[in-house]
Short mmCIF file of C-alpha atoms and ligand atoms in Angstrom, two decimals:
data_model
loop_
_atom_site.label_atom_id
_atom_site.label_comp_id
_atom_site.label_asym_id
_atom_site.label_seq_id
_atom_site.Cartn_x
_atom_site.Cartn_y
_atom_site.Cartn_z
CA UNK A 29 -2.86 15.69 -19.22
CA UNK A 30 -6.43 14.51 -18.96
CA UNK A 31 -7.42 15.52 -15.42
CA UNK A 32 -8.77 11.98 -14.98
CA UNK A 33 -7.82 10.46 -11.55
CA UNK A 34 -5.57 7.47 -11.95
CA UNK A 35 -4.88 6.78 -8.34
CA UNK A 36 -6.92 8.05 -5.36
CA UNK A 37 -5.69 7.60 -1.81
CA UNK A 38 -8.49 8.18 0.66
CA UNK A 39 -7.99 8.92 4.37
CA UNK A 40 -4.99 6.49 4.67
CA UNK A 41 -3.60 5.54 8.05
CA UNK A 42 -0.40 3.49 8.21
CA UNK A 43 1.04 2.39 11.57
CA UNK A 44 4.35 0.71 12.45
CA UNK A 45 4.61 -1.44 15.54
CA UNK A 46 7.60 -0.12 17.51
CA UNK A 47 9.01 -1.15 20.94
CA UNK A 48 7.51 2.06 22.36
CA UNK A 49 4.03 1.58 20.83
CA UNK A 50 2.27 2.15 17.51
CA UNK A 51 3.82 4.97 15.34
CA UNK A 52 1.40 6.54 12.79
CA UNK A 53 3.72 7.38 9.90
CA UNK A 54 0.83 8.30 7.64
CA UNK A 55 -2.20 9.74 9.45
CA UNK A 56 -5.36 10.35 7.46
CA UNK A 57 -3.78 11.23 4.13
CA UNK A 58 -5.92 11.77 0.99
CA UNK A 59 -4.26 12.38 -2.39
CA UNK A 60 -5.31 12.15 -5.96
CA UNK A 61 -2.84 11.47 -8.82
CA UNK A 62 -4.07 12.55 -12.21
CA UNK A 63 -3.33 10.52 -15.34
CA UNK A 64 -0.36 11.83 -17.26
CA UNK A 65 0.99 14.13 -14.53
CA UNK A 66 4.21 14.26 -12.64
CA UNK A 67 3.24 14.78 -8.98
CA UNK A 68 6.07 15.70 -6.57
CA UNK A 69 5.60 14.39 -3.02
CA UNK A 70 7.94 16.40 -0.76
CA UNK A 71 8.75 16.87 2.90
CA UNK A 72 11.55 16.53 5.46
CA UNK A 73 13.05 13.20 6.30
CA UNK A 74 10.73 11.11 8.46
CA UNK A 75 7.47 12.81 7.43
CA UNK A 76 6.08 9.61 5.97
CA UNK A 77 6.64 10.02 2.23
CA UNK A 78 8.24 6.63 1.64
CA UNK A 79 5.69 4.92 3.81
CA UNK A 80 2.90 6.47 1.80
CA UNK A 81 4.68 5.32 -1.52
CA UNK A 82 5.14 1.83 -0.21
CA UNK A 83 1.55 1.67 1.07
CA UNK A 84 0.31 2.67 -2.32
CA UNK A 85 2.04 -0.43 -3.76
CA UNK A 86 1.05 -2.49 -0.62
CA UNK A 87 4.78 -3.16 -0.12
CA UNK A 88 5.13 -2.27 3.55
CA UNK A 89 7.58 -4.01 5.93
CA UNK A 90 6.21 -6.68 8.26
CA UNK A 91 5.82 -4.40 11.28
CA UNK A 92 3.62 -2.00 9.36
CA UNK A 93 -0.10 -2.20 8.63
CA UNK A 94 -2.66 -0.13 6.78
CA UNK A 95 -5.00 0.59 9.73
CA UNK A 96 -7.56 2.53 7.65
CA UNK A 97 -8.26 4.01 4.29
CA UNK A 98 -8.88 3.27 0.58
CA UNK A 99 -6.42 2.79 -2.27
CA UNK A 100 -8.29 3.17 -5.61
CA UNK A 101 -6.17 2.57 -8.59
CA UNK A 102 -7.66 2.93 -12.07
CA UNK A 103 -11.13 2.12 -10.66
CA UNK A 104 -9.86 -0.90 -8.67
CA UNK A 105 -9.84 -1.06 -4.90
CA UNK A 106 -6.26 -2.42 -4.17
CA UNK A 107 -7.19 -3.12 -0.56
CA UNK A 108 -9.53 -5.83 -1.68
CA UNK A 109 -6.95 -7.69 -3.74
CA UNK A 110 -5.13 -10.81 -2.70
CA UNK A 111 -1.30 -10.77 -2.55
CA UNK A 112 -1.20 -12.75 -5.78
CA UNK A 113 -3.45 -10.20 -7.54
CA UNK A 114 -1.35 -7.39 -6.09
CA UNK A 115 1.78 -8.93 -7.61
CA UNK A 116 0.09 -8.57 -11.04
CA UNK A 117 -0.63 -4.90 -10.35
CA UNK A 118 2.99 -4.29 -9.28
CA UNK A 119 4.31 -6.44 -12.18
CA UNK A 120 2.18 -4.81 -14.85
CA UNK A 121 0.52 -1.50 -13.87
CA UNK A 122 2.72 0.25 -11.24
CA UNK A 123 6.48 0.38 -11.48
CA UNK A 124 8.91 1.54 -8.79
CA UNK A 125 12.27 3.22 -9.05
CA UNK A 126 14.27 3.40 -5.79
CA UNK A 127 17.23 5.55 -4.68
CA UNK A 128 19.52 2.50 -4.91
CA UNK A 129 18.42 0.33 -7.80
CA UNK A 130 21.10 -2.25 -6.84
CA UNK A 131 18.59 -3.53 -4.27
CA UNK A 132 16.01 -4.27 -7.01
CA UNK A 133 18.40 -5.59 -9.69
CA UNK A 134 19.69 -9.13 -9.52
CA UNK A 135 23.50 -8.68 -9.31
CA UNK A 136 24.22 -11.92 -11.24
CA UNK A 137 21.79 -11.19 -14.08
CA UNK A 138 22.84 -9.14 -17.09
CA UNK A 139 20.75 -6.08 -17.92
CA UNK A 140 19.48 -7.64 -21.12
CA UNK A 141 18.11 -10.59 -19.12
CA UNK A 142 16.39 -8.29 -16.65
CA UNK A 143 14.68 -6.35 -19.47
CA UNK A 144 13.83 -9.24 -21.77
CA UNK A 145 12.37 -11.33 -18.91
CA UNK A 146 10.24 -8.30 -17.99
CA UNK A 147 9.07 -7.83 -21.59
CA UNK A 148 8.12 -11.55 -21.75
CA UNK A 149 6.11 -11.30 -18.52
CA UNK A 150 4.15 -8.61 -20.16
CA UNK A 151 4.06 -10.26 -23.63
CA UNK A 152 4.53 -13.99 -23.32
CA UNK A 153 4.30 -14.44 -27.05
CA UNK A 154 7.29 -12.22 -27.87
CA UNK A 155 10.16 -14.06 -29.44
CA UNK A 156 13.73 -13.73 -28.10
CA UNK A 157 14.55 -11.44 -31.08
CA UNK A 158 11.57 -9.27 -30.55
CA UNK A 159 12.27 -8.95 -26.78
CA UNK A 160 15.93 -8.02 -27.53
CA UNK A 161 14.91 -5.49 -30.14
CA UNK A 162 12.43 -3.86 -27.72
CA UNK A 163 15.04 -3.83 -24.93
CA UNK A 164 17.59 -2.18 -27.33
CA UNK A 165 14.97 0.44 -28.31
CA UNK A 166 14.12 1.21 -24.64
CA UNK A 167 17.69 1.56 -23.37
CA UNK A 168 18.70 3.68 -26.40
CA UNK A 169 15.67 5.89 -25.75
CA UNK A 170 16.93 6.25 -22.23
CA UNK A 171 20.46 7.26 -23.45
CA UNK A 172 22.26 4.03 -22.77
CA UNK A 173 24.26 2.40 -25.65
CA UNK A 174 22.79 -0.94 -26.58
CA UNK A 175 26.08 -2.76 -26.07
CA UNK A 176 25.78 -2.05 -22.31
CA UNK A 177 22.80 -4.43 -22.25
CA UNK A 178 25.37 -7.23 -21.83
CA UNK A 179 26.71 -5.69 -18.66
CA UNK A 180 25.81 -6.67 -15.11
CA UNK A 181 24.25 -4.02 -12.84
CA UNK A 182 27.49 -3.31 -10.95
CA UNK A 183 29.20 -2.35 -14.19
CA UNK A 184 26.83 0.57 -14.72
CA UNK A 185 26.90 3.96 -13.08
CA UNK A 186 24.19 4.96 -10.54
CA UNK A 187 22.47 7.16 -13.17
CA UNK A 188 22.40 4.32 -15.70
CA UNK A 189 20.91 1.95 -13.17
CA UNK A 190 18.17 4.43 -12.48
CA UNK A 191 17.49 4.55 -16.24
CA UNK A 192 17.42 0.72 -16.42
CA UNK A 193 14.70 0.77 -13.70
CA UNK A 194 12.69 3.19 -15.85
CA UNK A 195 13.29 0.94 -18.85
CA UNK A 196 11.81 -1.91 -16.85
CA UNK A 197 8.76 0.11 -16.02
CA UNK A 198 8.38 1.03 -19.70
CA UNK A 199 8.90 -2.60 -20.78
CA UNK A 200 5.85 -3.46 -18.65
CA UNK A 201 3.84 -0.58 -20.07
CA UNK A 202 3.16 0.59 -16.55
CA UNK A 203 0.54 3.33 -16.12
CA UNK A 204 2.24 4.70 -12.96
CA UNK A 205 5.81 4.96 -11.88
CA UNK A 206 6.49 5.64 -8.18
CA UNK A 207 10.06 7.03 -7.97
CA UNK A 208 11.39 7.27 -4.41
CA UNK A 209 14.33 9.68 -4.09
CA UNK A 210 15.56 8.56 -7.60
CA UNK A 211 18.03 11.43 -7.94
CA UNK A 212 19.50 11.62 -4.37
CA UNK A 213 22.63 9.56 -5.32
CA UNK A 214 23.21 11.44 -8.58
CA UNK A 215 25.37 14.51 -9.12
CA UNK A 216 23.63 17.72 -10.23
CA UNK A 217 24.37 17.36 -13.97
CA UNK A 218 23.22 13.75 -14.10
CA UNK A 219 20.22 14.62 -12.00
CA UNK A 220 19.22 17.47 -14.39
CA UNK A 221 19.53 15.14 -17.37
CA UNK A 222 17.50 12.47 -15.61
CA UNK A 223 14.71 14.95 -14.78
CA UNK A 224 14.61 16.14 -18.47
CA UNK A 225 14.36 12.55 -19.53
CA UNK A 226 11.53 11.86 -17.15
CA UNK A 227 9.53 14.76 -18.62
CA UNK A 228 10.15 13.55 -22.17
CA UNK A 229 9.16 10.00 -21.29
CA UNK A 230 6.01 11.18 -19.58
CA UNK A 231 5.00 12.86 -22.85
CA UNK A 232 6.11 10.08 -25.11
CA UNK A 233 4.73 7.10 -23.19
CA UNK A 234 1.86 8.86 -21.45
CA UNK A 235 3.32 7.92 -18.06
CA UNK A 236 2.09 9.13 -14.70
CA UNK A 237 4.85 9.69 -12.23
CA UNK A 238 4.79 10.09 -8.47
CA UNK A 239 8.20 11.64 -7.60
CA UNK A 240 8.99 11.25 -3.89
CA UNK A 241 11.84 13.54 -2.72
CA UNK A 242 12.96 15.57 0.17
CA UNK A 243 14.30 18.20 -2.36
CA UNK A 244 11.74 20.75 -3.27
CA UNK A 245 14.11 22.06 -5.95
CA UNK A 246 13.64 18.71 -7.85
CA UNK A 247 9.88 19.24 -7.67
CA UNK A 248 10.30 22.77 -9.11
CA UNK A 249 12.32 21.25 -11.96
CA UNK A 250 10.02 18.43 -13.02
CA UNK A 251 6.60 18.34 -11.46
CA UNK A 252 3.16 19.58 -12.55
CA UNK A 253 1.72 19.48 -9.15
CA UNK A 254 3.16 19.19 -5.62
CA UNK A 255 1.95 17.51 -2.41
CA UNK A 256 3.75 18.62 0.71
CA UNK A 257 3.72 16.30 3.69
CA UNK A 258 4.48 17.23 7.28
CA UNK A 259 4.61 14.83 10.21
CA UNK A 260 2.51 12.09 8.71
CA UNK A 261 -0.19 14.48 7.34
CA UNK A 262 -0.78 16.38 4.06
CA UNK A 263 0.01 20.03 4.48
CA UNK A 264 -0.60 21.44 1.05
CA UNK A 265 -1.39 20.16 -2.44
CA UNK A 266 -1.61 22.15 -5.65
CA UNK A 267 -0.29 23.09 -8.97
CA UNK A 268 3.46 23.86 -8.84
CA UNK A 269 3.28 27.41 -10.08
CA UNK A 270 0.77 28.85 -7.52
CA UNK A 271 2.20 26.82 -4.68
CA UNK A 272 5.73 28.08 -5.44
CA UNK A 273 4.70 31.63 -6.16
CA UNK A 274 2.40 31.99 -3.13
CA UNK A 275 2.63 29.02 -0.73
CA UNK A 276 -0.59 28.71 1.28
CA UNK A 277 0.86 26.71 4.14
CA UNK A 278 3.66 28.18 6.37
CA UNK A 279 5.55 24.86 6.21
CA UNK A 280 5.63 25.02 2.38
CA UNK A 281 6.83 28.68 2.71
CA UNK A 282 9.59 27.58 5.05
CA UNK A 283 10.74 24.76 2.84
CA UNK A 284 10.87 27.14 -0.19
CA UNK A 285 12.72 29.81 1.73
CA UNK A 286 15.29 27.25 2.86
CA UNK A 287 16.35 26.31 -0.76
CA UNK A 288 19.08 28.21 -2.50
CA UNK A 289 18.05 29.75 -5.86
CA UNK A 290 14.31 29.46 -5.33
CA UNK A 291 14.32 31.44 -2.09
CA UNK A 292 11.46 33.87 -2.03
CA UNK A 293 12.98 37.34 -2.44
CA UNK A 294 15.12 36.76 0.61
CA UNK A 295 18.79 37.74 0.61
CA UNK A 296 19.89 35.27 3.17
CA UNK A 297 19.07 31.61 3.22
CA UNK A 298 16.35 30.97 5.73
CA UNK A 299 16.47 28.23 8.30
CA UNK A 300 13.19 26.92 9.71
CA UNK A 301 13.24 26.80 13.51
CA UNK A 302 13.21 23.46 15.28
CA UNK A 303 12.72 20.09 13.66
CA UNK A 304 9.84 17.66 12.95
CA UNK A 305 8.05 16.17 15.90
CA UNK A 306 8.43 12.65 17.18
CA UNK A 307 5.51 10.80 15.50
CA UNK A 308 4.95 8.71 18.68
CA UNK A 309 3.91 11.89 20.42
CA UNK A 310 2.89 14.50 17.81
CA UNK A 311 1.81 17.94 19.12
CA UNK A 312 -1.90 18.57 19.63
CA UNK A 313 -3.72 20.84 17.14
CA UNK A 314 -1.70 21.70 14.02
CA UNK A 315 1.46 19.59 14.12
CA UNK A 316 3.46 22.42 12.69
CA UNK A 317 2.48 24.78 15.50
CA UNK A 318 5.72 24.65 17.56
CA UNK A 319 7.68 25.75 14.47
CA UNK A 320 5.16 28.10 12.87
CA UNK A 321 5.91 31.89 12.77
CA UNK A 322 2.13 32.62 12.46
CA UNK A 323 0.84 30.32 15.18
CA UNK A 324 -2.60 31.36 16.69
CA UNK A 325 -4.60 30.16 19.72
CA UNK A 326 -6.73 27.85 17.65
CA UNK A 327 -3.60 26.12 16.19
CA UNK A 328 -2.47 24.53 19.52
CA UNK A 329 -5.86 22.88 20.18
CA UNK A 330 -7.56 22.09 16.85
CA UNK A 331 -6.10 20.16 13.91
CA UNK A 332 -6.86 22.26 10.78
CA UNK A 333 -8.85 20.56 8.01
CA UNK A 334 -7.96 21.03 4.33
CA UNK A 335 -9.18 24.41 3.07
CA UNK A 336 -9.43 25.22 -0.65
CA UNK A 337 -6.68 27.63 -1.86
CA UNK A 338 -5.42 29.13 -5.12
CA UNK A 339 -8.48 27.76 -7.08
CA UNK A 340 -7.98 24.84 -9.45
CA UNK A 341 -8.24 22.19 -6.71
CA UNK A 342 -5.38 23.42 -4.46
CA UNK A 343 -5.82 22.74 -0.69
CA UNK A 344 -3.89 23.62 2.49
CA UNK A 345 -4.31 22.36 6.08
CA UNK A 346 -3.83 25.78 7.85
CA UNK A 347 -6.16 27.83 9.98
CA UNK A 348 -4.91 30.99 8.09
CA UNK A 349 -6.84 29.72 5.07
CA UNK A 350 -10.13 29.23 6.87
CA UNK A 351 -12.69 31.33 4.98
CA UNK A 352 -14.73 31.74 8.21
CA UNK A 353 -11.68 33.40 9.83
CA UNK A 354 -11.23 35.78 6.90
CA UNK A 355 -14.92 36.61 7.09
CA UNK A 356 -14.87 37.35 10.76
CA UNK A 357 -11.81 39.54 10.35
CA UNK A 358 -13.46 41.66 7.72
CA UNK A 359 -16.69 42.02 9.90
P1 LIG B 422 13.13 9.46 4.60
O1 LIG B 422 13.26 10.28 3.44
O2 LIG B 422 14.15 9.71 5.66
O3 LIG B 422 12.96 8.00 4.31
P2 LIG B 422 10.32 9.76 4.79
O4 LIG B 422 9.62 11.07 4.81
O5 LIG B 422 10.24 8.83 3.57
O6 LIG B 422 11.76 9.92 5.32
P3 LIG B 422 9.39 7.40 6.27
O7 LIG B 422 10.62 6.64 5.93
O8 LIG B 422 8.11 7.02 5.60
O9 LIG B 422 9.59 8.93 6.05
O10 LIG B 422 9.20 7.38 7.84
C1 LIG B 422 8.11 7.93 8.52
C2 LIG B 422 8.18 7.52 9.98
O11 LIG B 422 8.07 6.17 10.12
C3 LIG B 422 9.47 7.95 10.66
O12 LIG B 422 9.20 8.36 11.97
C4 LIG B 422 10.26 6.67 10.70
O13 LIG B 422 11.08 6.62 11.79
C5 LIG B 422 9.17 5.60 10.86
N1 LIG B 422 9.50 4.32 10.20
C6 LIG B 422 9.83 4.14 8.93
N2 LIG B 422 10.09 2.83 8.75
C7 LIG B 422 9.90 2.18 9.93
C8 LIG B 422 9.97 0.81 10.39
N3 LIG B 422 10.32 -0.14 9.51
N4 LIG B 422 9.69 0.57 11.64
C9 LIG B 422 9.32 1.57 12.49
N5 LIG B 422 9.24 2.86 12.16
C10 LIG B 422 9.52 3.18 10.92
FE1 LIG B 423 0.79 27.75 11.50
FE2 LIG B 423 -1.65 27.59 12.62
FE3 LIG B 423 -1.39 27.32 10.01
FE4 LIG B 423 -0.52 25.50 11.64
S1 LIG B 423 -2.57 26.09 11.40
S2 LIG B 423 0.53 26.19 9.93
S3 LIG B 423 0.26 26.66 13.32
S4 LIG B 423 -0.91 29.11 11.22
#
C-alpha cells in the first residue's frame, strides 16, 4: 500500500427532498481512501453509508443532491465534470458491486457478452478472440469455470454473480471498486471465500476497495482501515487493529461489543441502548449522546470535532478524546 490518497471526500453534505422537508443523510463527511487499501465503511442501517457511496460515484436518486463538498478522485474534481465525463469515470476508473447484482446485469445477456463488451469499451482494438480469452482468464481467476460464461445471470448463484461484478471491474482495469453490502445475501462460507478472494485480488491487481457494510465482523475479516459512520456523520476512522483493540468512539465500542466472537472481553453479548435518531431531527450536540454511556454536559450542546487518536492518522469525533479536556483533568 502506497499511502497515496486515491479518493478524498471533503466536507460532503447530501440531502434528500422528503415530504416532511430536507433530510441530510450525509452531513459534513470527510474521508480519504488510500491507493491499494481495503477501507471498510460501517454503521447501522440508515446512517448514510450507501448515500455516501452513491454520492462518490455521483449516482444519487433524483430527489437527492450534493449540497456541499468536494469529491477529489485521482487529482480530478468530480463535481466539476459533466454527466458524460462522469460516465467515463464510472465506466473506466470506478467500479461498483451491489448487494443484488441482478439489478446491474442485463437478464437477457449472457455473462460472456457482459464481460467482452466491457473489455471492448476499455480496449476498443481487442479482437473477439482476445476479449474472450481475457474474459476466461478473469472468471477463472475468480473461481468460476469458463463454461459458465455462456450462462445467463439468473443461472448463476448469488456468490457467482458477485464475482462476475468484480470481473467486470477488473475488465475495466478500475482503480477503485465500491462494494455496497456485497456479502449480505451470501451464506457464511461463501462470504468467507469471497472476502479471501477480494484480498488476493487487491494484491494481484493493485485494486483499492471501499467495502460498505453494516457488519463490523466483515470489516475485521478483510479491511486495512475502518470508517465508522453514525447518523450521517463520521464517528471514527483509523487502522483496523488499533480501532478494534481500543475503540476511541463509544459508538465503535458499542458496535464491537454487539458482535459475537469479537466481543471485547465480555461474557454476554452487549446490546446498545436505543436506536439511531431520525435524521430529519437529529439531537443537538453529539448525535450519539442519547445512547452514550459516557455522556457529559458538553455532549448535549456542542457537536464534537474530529480529534486525533491512536497516532497514524486515526481520528474520532468524541469529546472524551479532546486533548484540552485531558489537560484540564490532569491540572
Ligand atoms: P442501509 O444499509 O439500510 O441502506 P445506509 O446506512 O446505507 O442504510 P442510507 O441508505 O444511505 O443509509 O440512508 C441514509 C438516510 O437517508 C436514511 O434516513 C434513509 O431513510 C434516507 N434515504 C435513503 N434513500 C432515500 C431516498 N431515496 N429518499 C429519501 N430518503 C432517503
Ligand atoms: Fe459520548 Fe459525548 Fe463522546 Fe458523544 S461526545 S460519544 S456523547 S462521550
